[in-house]
XYZ file of C-alpha atoms in Angstrom:
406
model
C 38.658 67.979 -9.720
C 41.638 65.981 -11.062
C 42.131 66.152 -14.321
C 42.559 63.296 -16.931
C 45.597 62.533 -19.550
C 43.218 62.258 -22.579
C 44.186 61.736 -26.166
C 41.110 62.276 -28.704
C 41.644 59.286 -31.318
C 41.416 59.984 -35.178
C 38.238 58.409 -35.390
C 36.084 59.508 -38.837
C 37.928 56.853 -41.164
C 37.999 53.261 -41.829
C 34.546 51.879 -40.676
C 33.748 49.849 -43.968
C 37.496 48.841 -44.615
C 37.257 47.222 -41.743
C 34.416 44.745 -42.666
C 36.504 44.088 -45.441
C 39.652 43.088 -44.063
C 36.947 40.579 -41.781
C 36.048 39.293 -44.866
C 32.916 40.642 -44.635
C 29.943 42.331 -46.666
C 27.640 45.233 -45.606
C 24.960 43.945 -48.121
C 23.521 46.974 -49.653
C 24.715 50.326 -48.783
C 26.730 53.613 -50.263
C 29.418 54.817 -48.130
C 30.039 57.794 -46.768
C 32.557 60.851 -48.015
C 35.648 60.430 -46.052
C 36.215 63.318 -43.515
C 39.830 64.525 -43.458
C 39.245 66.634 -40.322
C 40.054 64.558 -37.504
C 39.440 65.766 -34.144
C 42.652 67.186 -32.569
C 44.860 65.659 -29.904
C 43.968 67.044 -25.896
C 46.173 66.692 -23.609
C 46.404 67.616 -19.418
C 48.744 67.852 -17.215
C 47.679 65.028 -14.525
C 47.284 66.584 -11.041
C 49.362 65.649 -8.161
C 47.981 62.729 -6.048
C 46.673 63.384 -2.634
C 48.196 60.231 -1.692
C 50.536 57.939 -3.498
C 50.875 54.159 -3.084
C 54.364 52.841 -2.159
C 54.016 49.569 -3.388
C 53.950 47.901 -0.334
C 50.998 48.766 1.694
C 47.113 48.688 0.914
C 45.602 51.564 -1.425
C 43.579 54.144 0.934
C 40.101 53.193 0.947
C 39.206 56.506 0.783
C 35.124 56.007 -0.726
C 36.345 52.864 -2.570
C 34.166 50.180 -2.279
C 36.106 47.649 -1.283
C 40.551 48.053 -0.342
C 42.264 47.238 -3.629
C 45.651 46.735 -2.729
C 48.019 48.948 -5.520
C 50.416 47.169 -8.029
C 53.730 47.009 -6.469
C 55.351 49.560 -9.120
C 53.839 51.982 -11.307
C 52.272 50.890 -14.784
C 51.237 52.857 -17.670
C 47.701 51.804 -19.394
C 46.146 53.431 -22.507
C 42.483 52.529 -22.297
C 40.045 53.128 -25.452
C 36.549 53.896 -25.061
C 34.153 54.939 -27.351
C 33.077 58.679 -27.933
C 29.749 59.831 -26.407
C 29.494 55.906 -24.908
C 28.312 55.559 -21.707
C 31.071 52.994 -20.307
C 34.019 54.699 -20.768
C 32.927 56.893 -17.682
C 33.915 53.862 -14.882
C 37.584 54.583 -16.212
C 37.071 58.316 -16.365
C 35.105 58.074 -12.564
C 38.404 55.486 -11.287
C 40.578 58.516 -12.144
C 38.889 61.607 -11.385
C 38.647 59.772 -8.155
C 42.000 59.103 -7.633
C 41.850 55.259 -7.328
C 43.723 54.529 -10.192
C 46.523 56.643 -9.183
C 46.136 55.117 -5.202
C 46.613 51.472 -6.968
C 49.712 52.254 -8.861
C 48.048 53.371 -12.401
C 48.977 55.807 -14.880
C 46.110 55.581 -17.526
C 46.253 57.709 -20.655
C 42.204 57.590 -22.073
C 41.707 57.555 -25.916
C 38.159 58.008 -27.382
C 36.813 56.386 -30.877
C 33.871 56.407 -32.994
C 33.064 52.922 -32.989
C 33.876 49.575 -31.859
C 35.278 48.459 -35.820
C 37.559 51.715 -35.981
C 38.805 50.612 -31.978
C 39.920 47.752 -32.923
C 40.857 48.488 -36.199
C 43.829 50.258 -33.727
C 43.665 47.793 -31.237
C 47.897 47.701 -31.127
C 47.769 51.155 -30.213
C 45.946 50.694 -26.847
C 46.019 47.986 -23.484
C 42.082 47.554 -22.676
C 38.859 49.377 -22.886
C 35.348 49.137 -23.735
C 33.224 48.524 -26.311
C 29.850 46.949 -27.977
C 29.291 43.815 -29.831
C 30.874 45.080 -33.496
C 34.168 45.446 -31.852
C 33.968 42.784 -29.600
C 33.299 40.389 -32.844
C 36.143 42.413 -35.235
C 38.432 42.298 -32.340
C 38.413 38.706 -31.490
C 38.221 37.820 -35.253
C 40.936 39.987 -36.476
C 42.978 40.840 -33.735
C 42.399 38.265 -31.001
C 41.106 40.449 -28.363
C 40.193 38.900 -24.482
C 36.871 39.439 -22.951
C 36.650 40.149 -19.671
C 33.377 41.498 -18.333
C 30.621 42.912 -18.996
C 30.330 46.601 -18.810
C 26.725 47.907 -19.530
C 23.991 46.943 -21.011
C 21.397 49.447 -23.627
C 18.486 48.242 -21.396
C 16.938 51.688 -21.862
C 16.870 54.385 -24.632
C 20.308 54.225 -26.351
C 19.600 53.312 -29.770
C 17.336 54.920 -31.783
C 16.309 55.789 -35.467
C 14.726 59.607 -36.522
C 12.832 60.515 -39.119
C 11.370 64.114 -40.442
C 8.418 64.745 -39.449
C 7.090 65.062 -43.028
C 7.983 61.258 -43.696
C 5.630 58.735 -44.802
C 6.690 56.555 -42.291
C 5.864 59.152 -39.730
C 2.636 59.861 -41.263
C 1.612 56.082 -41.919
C 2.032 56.003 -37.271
C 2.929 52.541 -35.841
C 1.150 49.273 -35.229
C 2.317 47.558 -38.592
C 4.678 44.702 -37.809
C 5.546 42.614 -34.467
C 6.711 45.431 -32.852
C 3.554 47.566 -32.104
C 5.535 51.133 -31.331
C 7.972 51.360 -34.082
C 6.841 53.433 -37.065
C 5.924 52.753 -40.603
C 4.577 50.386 -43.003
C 7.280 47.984 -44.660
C 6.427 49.874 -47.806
C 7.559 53.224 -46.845
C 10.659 51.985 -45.256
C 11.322 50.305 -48.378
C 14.446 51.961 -50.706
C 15.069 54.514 -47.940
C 18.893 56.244 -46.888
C 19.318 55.401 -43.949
C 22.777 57.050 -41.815
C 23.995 54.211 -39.161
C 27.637 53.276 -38.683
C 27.958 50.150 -40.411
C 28.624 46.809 -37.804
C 27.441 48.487 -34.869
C 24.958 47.936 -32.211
C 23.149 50.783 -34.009
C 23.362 48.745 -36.451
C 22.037 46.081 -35.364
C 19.147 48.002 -33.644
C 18.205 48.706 -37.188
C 18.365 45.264 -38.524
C 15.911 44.118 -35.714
C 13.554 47.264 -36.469
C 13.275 45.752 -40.506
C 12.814 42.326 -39.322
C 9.942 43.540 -37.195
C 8.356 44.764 -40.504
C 9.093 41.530 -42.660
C 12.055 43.495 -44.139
C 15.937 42.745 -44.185
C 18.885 45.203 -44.933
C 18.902 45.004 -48.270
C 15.519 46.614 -48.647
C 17.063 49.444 -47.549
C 20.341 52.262 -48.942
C 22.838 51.683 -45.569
C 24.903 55.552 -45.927
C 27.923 54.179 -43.843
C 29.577 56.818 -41.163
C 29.895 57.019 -37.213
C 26.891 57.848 -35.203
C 28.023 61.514 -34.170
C 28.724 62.700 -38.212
C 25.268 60.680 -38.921
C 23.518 63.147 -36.490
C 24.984 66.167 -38.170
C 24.775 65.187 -41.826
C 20.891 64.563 -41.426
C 20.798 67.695 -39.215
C 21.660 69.248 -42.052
C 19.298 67.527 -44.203
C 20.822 64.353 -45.537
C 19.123 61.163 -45.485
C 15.733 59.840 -45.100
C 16.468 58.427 -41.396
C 19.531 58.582 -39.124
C 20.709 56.341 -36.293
C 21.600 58.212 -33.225
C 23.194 56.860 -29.827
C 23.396 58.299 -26.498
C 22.830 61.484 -24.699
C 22.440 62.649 -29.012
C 18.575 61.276 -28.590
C 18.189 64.064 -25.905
C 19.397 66.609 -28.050
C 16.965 69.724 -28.164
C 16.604 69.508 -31.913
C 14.690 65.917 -31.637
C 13.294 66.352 -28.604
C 11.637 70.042 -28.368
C 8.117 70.537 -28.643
C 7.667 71.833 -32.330
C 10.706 69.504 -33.271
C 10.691 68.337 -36.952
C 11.879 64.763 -36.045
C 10.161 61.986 -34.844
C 11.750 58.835 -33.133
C 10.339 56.097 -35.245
C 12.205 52.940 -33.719
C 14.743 52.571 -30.942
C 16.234 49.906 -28.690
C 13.647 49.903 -25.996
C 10.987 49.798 -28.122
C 12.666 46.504 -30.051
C 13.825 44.835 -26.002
C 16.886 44.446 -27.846
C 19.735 46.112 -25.733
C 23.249 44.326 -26.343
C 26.318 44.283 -23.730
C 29.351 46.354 -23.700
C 32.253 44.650 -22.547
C 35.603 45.169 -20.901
C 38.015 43.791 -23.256
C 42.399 43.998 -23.105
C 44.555 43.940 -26.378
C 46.715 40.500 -26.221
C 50.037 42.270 -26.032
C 48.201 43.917 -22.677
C 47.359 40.846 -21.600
C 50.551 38.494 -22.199
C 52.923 41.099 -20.359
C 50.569 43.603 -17.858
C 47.884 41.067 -16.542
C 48.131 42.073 -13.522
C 47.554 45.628 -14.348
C 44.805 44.758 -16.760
C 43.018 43.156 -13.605
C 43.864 46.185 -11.442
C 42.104 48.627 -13.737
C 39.276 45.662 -14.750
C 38.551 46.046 -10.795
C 38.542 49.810 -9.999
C 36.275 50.180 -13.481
C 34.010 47.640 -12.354
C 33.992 49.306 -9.214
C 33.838 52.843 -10.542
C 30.585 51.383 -12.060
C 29.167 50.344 -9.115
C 29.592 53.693 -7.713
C 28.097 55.408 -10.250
C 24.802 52.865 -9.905
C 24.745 54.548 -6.406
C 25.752 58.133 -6.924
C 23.759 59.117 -10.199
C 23.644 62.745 -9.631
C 27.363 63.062 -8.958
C 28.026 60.382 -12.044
C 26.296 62.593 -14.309
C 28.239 65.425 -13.949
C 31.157 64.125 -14.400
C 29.889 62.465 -17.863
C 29.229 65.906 -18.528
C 33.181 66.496 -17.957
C 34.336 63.763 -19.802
C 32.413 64.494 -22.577
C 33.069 67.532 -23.006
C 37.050 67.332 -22.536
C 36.327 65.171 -25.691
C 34.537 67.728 -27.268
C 30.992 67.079 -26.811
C 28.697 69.629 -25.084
C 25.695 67.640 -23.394
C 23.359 68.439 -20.499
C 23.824 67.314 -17.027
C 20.252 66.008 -16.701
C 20.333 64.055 -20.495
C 23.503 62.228 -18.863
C 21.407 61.231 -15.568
C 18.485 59.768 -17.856
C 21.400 57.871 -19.570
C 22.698 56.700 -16.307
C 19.765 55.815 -14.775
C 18.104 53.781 -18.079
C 21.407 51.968 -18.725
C 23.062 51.367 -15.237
C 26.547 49.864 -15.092
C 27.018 45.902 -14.505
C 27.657 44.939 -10.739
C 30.387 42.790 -9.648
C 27.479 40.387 -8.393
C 26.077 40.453 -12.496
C 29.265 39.716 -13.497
C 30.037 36.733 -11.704
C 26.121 34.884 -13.222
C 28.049 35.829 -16.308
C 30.712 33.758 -15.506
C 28.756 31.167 -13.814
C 25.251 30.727 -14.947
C 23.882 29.401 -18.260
C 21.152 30.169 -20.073
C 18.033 27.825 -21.230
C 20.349 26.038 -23.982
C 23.323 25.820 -21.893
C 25.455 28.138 -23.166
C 27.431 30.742 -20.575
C 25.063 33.587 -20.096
C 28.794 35.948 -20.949
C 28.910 33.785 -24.236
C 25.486 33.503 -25.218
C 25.461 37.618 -24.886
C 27.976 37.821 -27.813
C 27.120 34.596 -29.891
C 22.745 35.566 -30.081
C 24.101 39.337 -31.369
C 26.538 37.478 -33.834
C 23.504 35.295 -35.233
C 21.875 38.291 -36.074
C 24.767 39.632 -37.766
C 25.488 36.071 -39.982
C 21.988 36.841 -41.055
C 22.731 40.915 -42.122
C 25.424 39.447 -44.103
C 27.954 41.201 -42.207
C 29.797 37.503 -41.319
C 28.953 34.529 -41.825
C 28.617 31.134 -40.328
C 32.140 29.999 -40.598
C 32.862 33.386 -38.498
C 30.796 32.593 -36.225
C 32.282 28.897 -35.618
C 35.729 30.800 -35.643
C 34.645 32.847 -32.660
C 33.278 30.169 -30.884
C 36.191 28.131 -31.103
C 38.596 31.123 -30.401
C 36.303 31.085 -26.815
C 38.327 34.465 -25.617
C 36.559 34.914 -22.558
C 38.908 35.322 -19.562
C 36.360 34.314 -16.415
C 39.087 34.054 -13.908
C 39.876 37.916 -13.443
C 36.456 38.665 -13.167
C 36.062 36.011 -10.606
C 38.985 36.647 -8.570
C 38.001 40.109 -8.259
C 34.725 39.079 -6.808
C 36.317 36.731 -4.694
C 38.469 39.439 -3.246
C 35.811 41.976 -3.162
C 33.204 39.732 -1.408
């Protein structure tokens, strides 16, 4: 198997600073202890390609899905993702696969903790992908382009733990509008609660309160990134902790005799949010047409992975652990097959069709979330106009790739 250029991105720092330079508030909520152990810097030596692109002729098929023709000289892209995130795999796939290297790409892959920290760095990378609190810092702060959509959490991604020993475990579900999720609003009430601060875990929680008649400031918000959240209440801190991913599957939530108990999540609340593929605007003013090379091949990567689950989830296994995270091949299948990739065919109703007030369905997917947020008192309305009126959303690539495709 070919092996990827990856960087691992200093990721533990900077989530709330963030938030402020947007000019925003967390409402209530104690942050974290800074971690000053970032996780080191990996790198491999790429592998020789089977078959190199001369610039002139078509890229080898090979099991593409469609010919891509390659860029007519070679360009460098460093593409961000974020760490233990499904979507980051159609870049990861592209390579191991040797279509970006067939089209004329040399991609270096760097990994983060959340979207806010991304794009907090966003002049140190081209494109990547990421949920709806980068997508909203990055287009706010740093002017960021949206160009797809990557994935959606339609299945279990999000999700909030308790101990077993909770009241809210022990008072079982059927309280507010959302029959499965645990607790009464009075034993949520005044609890620490780990969740990375502007997230789509987040958010997840924020729609678990309101389901109780509760907002964020009923709650103590302990501000870090999902994968130190996971450990720190491993290890017995807080009263609840959000975790993302392949982490639900982990054997110390999900054993028989385990002392946690999954008291709300995203599939229990419907509300799954979109990751998009987004490009830096330096990335976009001067390598376009590389940014729409490796915007096809990842939304074709995807495509291929929607089709080839078994093979997909091994090589999430890979990536994750080249960036240091040991799952289990049949946690990452689960993932895959409760969260598939967005087709080329979704992509273009994105583009194309509205929803029932009007609004593009690939704007409406980022403005609903951003409601939401005006009302944690994370932004507020005057942010939201400014992102509106900012309207970064790049249909054409998107569209010419389908064209091309179909």
């Amino acid at each position: 198997m070919r092996k990827n250029l990856k960087k691992a991105a200093a990721v533990a720092l900077g989530l709330a600073c963030v938030f402020q330079l947007a000019g925003c508030s967390t409402g209530k909520g104690t942050e974290a202890p800074k971690e000053t152990n970032a996780p080191a810097t990996t790198a491999a030596k790429p592998a020789d390609a089977s078959m190199e692109a001369d610039g002139q002729e078509e890229a080898p098929a090979g099991d593409m899905l469609w010919k891509v023709e390659p860029l007519p000289e070679k360009t460098k892209l460093v593409v961000s993702y974020l760490a233990n995130s499904t979507p980051g795999l159609t870049t990861y796939i592209a390579q191991q696969k040797g279509w970006l290297e067939q089209c004329n790409l040399d991609v270096e892959m760097v990994y983060f903790a959340g979207g806010p920290a991304q794009m907090e760095a966003s002049g140190s990378w081209d494109v990547g992908t990421t949920g709806i609190g980068g997508v909203i810092t990055g287009v706010l702060n740093s002017d960021i382009k949206i160009l797809g959509v990557a994935a959606r959490d339609q299945g279990l991604f999000q999700a909030f733990f308790a101990r077993k020993d909770s009241d809210i475990v022990k008072d079982g579900t059927g309280y507010g509008t959302v029959p499965e999720v645990y607790g009464k609003p009075d034993s949520w009430k005044g609890k620490d609660i780990l969740t990375a601060v502007g997230t789509t875990n987040n958010y997840t929680l924020y729609c678990t309160l309101k389901s109780l008649g509760l907002t964020l400031d009923d709650v103590n918000l302990i501000n870090m990134d999902i994968a130190s959240a996971t450990t720190a209440f491993l290890a017995g801190q807080g009263d609840l902790a959000g975790v993302q991913g392949t982490m639900i599957y982990d054997e110390a939530y999900q054993k028989a005799d385990s002392d946690y108990v999954m008291v709300s999540s995203d599939q229990m609340l419907k509300s799954g949010l979109s990751v998009n593929y987004v490009a830096s605007p330096s990335a976009w003013e001067n390598k376009q047409e590389a940014v729409s090379k490796w915007l096809e091949l990842a939304t074709m990567a995807g495509e291929w992975a929607n089709a080839n689950q078994d093979e997909a989830a091994q090589m999430m296994t890979d990536m994750y652990q080249s960036d240091g995270y040991d799952t289990k091949i049949e946690d990452n299948l689960l993932t895959i097959k409760e969260n598939p990739f967005t087709t080329l065919e979704e992509n273009k109703q994105f583009f194309t069709e509205k929803d029932e007030n009007g609004e593009l369905l690939a704007k409406s997917q980022i403005y609903n979330p951003m409601d939401g947020y005006v009302e944690m008192g994370n932004y507020t309305e005057d942010q939201l106009e400014e992102l509106k009126a900012k309207d970064n959303f790049i249909d054409k690539v998107m569209l010419d790739i389908y064209d091309r495709a179909k």
